[in-house]
Coordinates of C-alpha atoms in Angstrom, one line a residue:
M16 CA 124.1 175.8 93.0
S17 CA 120.6 177.0 93.7
R18 CA 120.1 174.5 96.5
Q19 CA 123.4 175.6 98.1
L20 CA 122.3 179.2 98.0
L21 CA 119.0 178.3 99.7
L22 CA 120.8 176.5 102.5
E23 CA 122.4 179.7 103.5
I24 CA 119.1 181.2 104.6
T25 CA 118.6 181.3 108.3
P26 CA 115.2 180.2 109.7
T27 CA 113.2 183.2 110.7
Q28 CA 111.7 181.6 113.9
S29 CA 114.1 181.7 116.8
P30 CA 114.9 178.3 118.3
S31 CA 113.4 177.8 121.8
L32 CA 113.3 174.9 124.3
D33 CA 109.5 174.9 124.0
N34 CA 109.4 174.3 120.2
T35 CA 112.3 171.8 120.1
V36 CA 111.1 168.3 119.0
V37 CA 112.3 165.9 121.7
G38 CA 112.6 162.7 119.8
E39 CA 115.1 160.4 121.6
N40 CA 116.8 163.4 123.4
A41 CA 114.5 163.8 126.3
A42 CA 117.3 163.5 128.9
A43 CA 119.5 166.0 127.1
I44 CA 116.7 168.6 126.7
D45 CA 115.7 168.2 130.3
A46 CA 119.3 168.9 131.3
A47 CA 119.3 171.9 129.0
K48 CA 116.1 173.2 130.6
G49 CA 117.3 172.7 134.1
L50 CA 120.9 173.9 133.7
S51 CA 121.8 176.3 136.5
R52 CA 124.7 178.7 137.0
G53 CA 127.9 176.8 138.0
R54 CA 127.0 173.8 135.8
A55 CA 128.5 172.8 132.5
L56 CA 127.0 170.8 129.7
Y57 CA 128.6 169.1 126.7
L58 CA 126.3 168.1 123.8
W59 CA 127.6 166.0 121.0
G60 CA 126.3 164.1 118.0
P61 CA 126.5 163.9 114.2
P62 CA 125.8 166.7 111.8
G63 CA 122.0 167.5 111.6
C64 CA 121.3 166.2 115.2
G65 CA 120.3 169.7 116.4
R66 CA 123.4 170.8 118.4
T67 CA 123.3 174.4 117.2
H68 CA 119.5 174.6 117.4
L69 CA 119.5 173.5 121.0
L70 CA 122.4 175.8 121.9
H71 CA 120.5 178.8 120.5
A72 CA 117.4 177.6 122.3
M73 CA 119.2 177.6 125.6
I74 CA 120.5 181.1 125.3
K75 CA 117.2 182.7 124.1
D76 CA 116.0 185.4 126.4
K77 CA 119.1 185.1 128.7
M78 CA 122.2 187.2 129.3
A79 CA 124.5 185.1 127.1
D80 CA 127.7 185.1 125.3
F81 CA 127.8 183.0 122.1
V82 CA 131.1 181.7 120.7
D83 CA 131.8 179.8 117.5
T84 CA 134.5 179.4 114.9
R85 CA 134.0 183.0 113.7
T86 CA 134.8 184.3 117.2
C87 CA 138.5 185.3 117.4
S88 CA 140.6 183.8 120.2
D89 CA 141.1 187.2 121.8
E90 CA 137.4 187.7 122.2
I91 CA 137.1 184.3 123.8
M92 CA 140.0 185.0 126.1
A93 CA 138.4 188.3 127.1
L94 CA 135.4 186.2 128.4
A95 CA 137.8 184.0 130.3
T96 CA 139.7 186.9 131.9
L97 CA 136.8 189.2 132.7
P98 CA 137.5 191.2 135.8
T99 CA 135.6 189.9 138.8
D100 CA 134.1 193.4 139.5
K101 CA 132.3 193.3 136.1
P102 CA 129.1 191.4 135.6
G103 CA 129.4 188.5 133.2
A104 CA 126.8 186.5 131.3
E105 CA 124.4 184.0 132.8
I106 CA 125.4 181.4 130.2
V107 CA 128.3 181.0 127.8
A108 CA 127.7 178.9 124.7
V109 CA 130.5 177.5 122.6
D110 CA 129.5 175.9 119.3
D111 CA 131.5 173.4 117.2
I112 CA 134.5 173.0 119.4
Q113 CA 135.9 170.4 116.9
E114 CA 136.4 173.1 114.3
M115 CA 138.3 175.6 116.4
T116 CA 141.9 176.6 115.9
A117 CA 144.7 175.9 118.5
E118 CA 144.4 179.5 119.6
Q119 CA 140.6 179.3 120.1
Q120 CA 141.0 176.0 121.9
A121 CA 143.5 177.6 124.3
A122 CA 141.0 180.4 125.0
V123 CA 138.1 177.9 125.6
F124 CA 140.5 176.0 128.0
A125 CA 140.9 179.2 129.9
L126 CA 137.1 179.7 129.9
Y127 CA 136.6 176.3 131.4
N128 CA 139.1 177.2 134.2
R129 CA 137.2 180.4 134.9
W130 CA 133.9 178.5 134.9
R131 CA 135.2 176.1 137.6
E132 CA 136.8 178.9 139.6
L133 CA 133.6 180.8 139.8
S134 CA 131.2 177.9 140.0
A135 CA 130.5 178.2 143.7
T136 CA 130.4 182.0 143.8
S137 CA 127.7 184.6 143.1
Q138 CA 129.4 185.2 139.7
A139 CA 128.9 181.6 138.6
F140 CA 127.8 181.0 135.0
S141 CA 126.7 178.0 133.1
L142 CA 128.9 176.8 130.2
V143 CA 127.5 174.8 127.3
V144 CA 129.8 173.4 124.5
T145 CA 128.9 171.4 121.4
G146 CA 131.0 169.0 119.4
D147 CA 130.6 166.2 116.9
R148 CA 132.1 163.4 119.0
A149 CA 132.3 162.1 122.6
P150 CA 134.9 164.0 124.7
M151 CA 137.7 161.4 124.6
M152 CA 137.3 160.9 120.9
M153 CA 137.8 164.6 120.1
S154 CA 141.0 165.7 118.2
L155 CA 141.7 168.5 120.6
R156 CA 144.5 169.5 123.1
E157 CA 144.4 166.9 125.9
D158 CA 143.6 169.3 128.7
L159 CA 140.6 170.7 126.9
R160 CA 139.4 167.3 125.9
T161 CA 139.4 166.3 129.5
R162 CA 137.4 169.4 130.5
L163 CA 134.6 168.6 128.1
G164 CA 133.7 165.7 130.4
W165 CA 133.9 167.6 133.7
D166 CA 130.2 167.8 134.2
L167 CA 127.1 166.8 132.2
V168 CA 127.6 165.1 128.8
F169 CA 124.8 164.0 126.4
R170 CA 124.8 162.5 122.9
L171 CA 122.1 164.0 120.7
E172 CA 120.4 161.6 118.4
P173 CA 119.1 162.8 115.0
L174 CA 115.4 163.0 114.6
S175 CA 113.7 160.2 112.7
D176 CA 111.8 161.1 109.5
A177 CA 108.5 161.0 111.4
E178 CA 109.9 163.4 114.0
K179 CA 111.3 165.7 111.3
R180 CA 107.9 165.7 109.7
E181 CA 106.3 166.6 113.0
A182 CA 108.8 169.4 113.5
I183 CA 108.3 170.8 109.9
V184 CA 104.5 170.7 110.3
A185 CA 104.6 172.6 113.6
Y186 CA 107.1 175.2 112.2
A187 CA 105.0 175.8 109.1
L188 CA 101.8 176.1 111.1
R189 CA 103.5 178.8 113.3
C190 CA 104.1 180.6 110.0
G191 CA 100.4 180.2 109.1
L192 CA 101.5 177.9 106.3
P193 CA 99.8 174.4 106.1
L194 CA 101.8 172.0 103.9
A195 CA 100.2 169.2 101.8
A196 CA 101.4 165.7 102.6
E197 CA 103.0 165.3 99.1
V198 CA 105.1 168.5 99.7
L199 CA 106.3 167.1 103.1
D200 CA 107.1 163.8 101.4
W201 CA 109.2 165.6 98.8
M202 CA 111.1 167.7 101.3
L203 CA 112.1 164.6 103.4
T204 CA 113.0 162.6 100.3
H205 CA 114.8 165.1 98.1
Y206 CA 116.1 167.8 100.3
S207 CA 118.6 168.2 103.1
R208 CA 118.4 166.0 106.2
D209 CA 119.3 168.9 108.4
I210 CA 116.2 170.2 110.3
R211 CA 117.4 173.9 110.3
Q212 CA 117.8 173.7 106.5
L213 CA 114.3 172.2 106.2
F214 CA 113.0 175.1 108.3
A215 CA 114.8 177.5 106.0
L216 CA 113.1 175.8 103.0
V217 CA 109.7 176.4 104.6
D218 CA 110.5 180.1 105.1
A219 CA 111.6 180.4 101.5
L220 CA 108.5 178.6 100.2
D221 CA 106.3 181.0 102.2
R222 CA 107.9 184.0 100.5
Y223 CA 108.0 182.4 97.1
S224 CA 104.3 181.3 97.2
L225 CA 103.3 184.8 98.2
S226 CA 105.3 186.4 95.4
K227 CA 103.8 184.1 92.8
H228 CA 100.3 184.1 94.4
R229 CA 100.3 180.3 94.2
T230 CA 99.6 177.5 96.6
I231 CA 102.6 175.5 97.6
T232 CA 102.8 172.3 95.6
V233 CA 105.7 170.0 94.6
P234 CA 106.1 171.7 91.2
L235 CA 106.3 175.1 92.9
V236 CA 109.0 173.8 95.2
R237 CA 111.0 172.6 92.2
Q238 CA 110.4 175.9 90.4
M239 CA 111.7 177.9 93.4
L240 CA 114.9 175.8 93.6
T241 CA 115.7 176.7 90.0
D242 CA 114.7 180.4 90.2
K243 CA 118.1 182.0 90.5
E244 CA 116.7 185.5 90.7
F245 CA 114.7 184.6 93.8
L246 CA 117.4 182.6 95.4
Q247 CA 119.9 185.4 95.0
S248 CA 117.6 188.1 96.2

């Protein structure tokens, strides 16, 4: 229960393309960095591969619309039917397409049509969508599944343990928080494999160690994960 509560914490540092660990995803990240208006990008891979991280990194500091399963279909359809005399976003990001309802899928289908219609005009925008499988393996309406492969498609590979370690060290140092090797080993062995959840753990450890006036050690990590008062605060 305590671990589950901790995983709900959002990392405090905003994802950016500059602080994204590349690993085996150099081509995908290069495509993300170079994506221009009028282009579309579909990113897919297993849970924990960094789809959402990369999506948020791409829209940072841009005029963007972000869509996920919490966005109602009417809101998505409003983006797809925006009057041409109104300025739209530079980039529209759609996360976890595989979890969307039939109504949301229909709205994203309309959004793809709008993207193509405007792709060669001054109102062109870039469209980025994430999912857990390759386009033709998705359990979606057929016309939407086809559209996922209309432009650029990249599979994201999960980071190796060494790459996760590198990412955690860099994230912690940006917080001014050096972590001992044994703490890093424990995190990678006993905690979540998802890099964002590992970042959230670093943030929580930073706050907890300050509140206890103690150096971060493995016993302190274990203590924090059983401290219900802290986790529920």
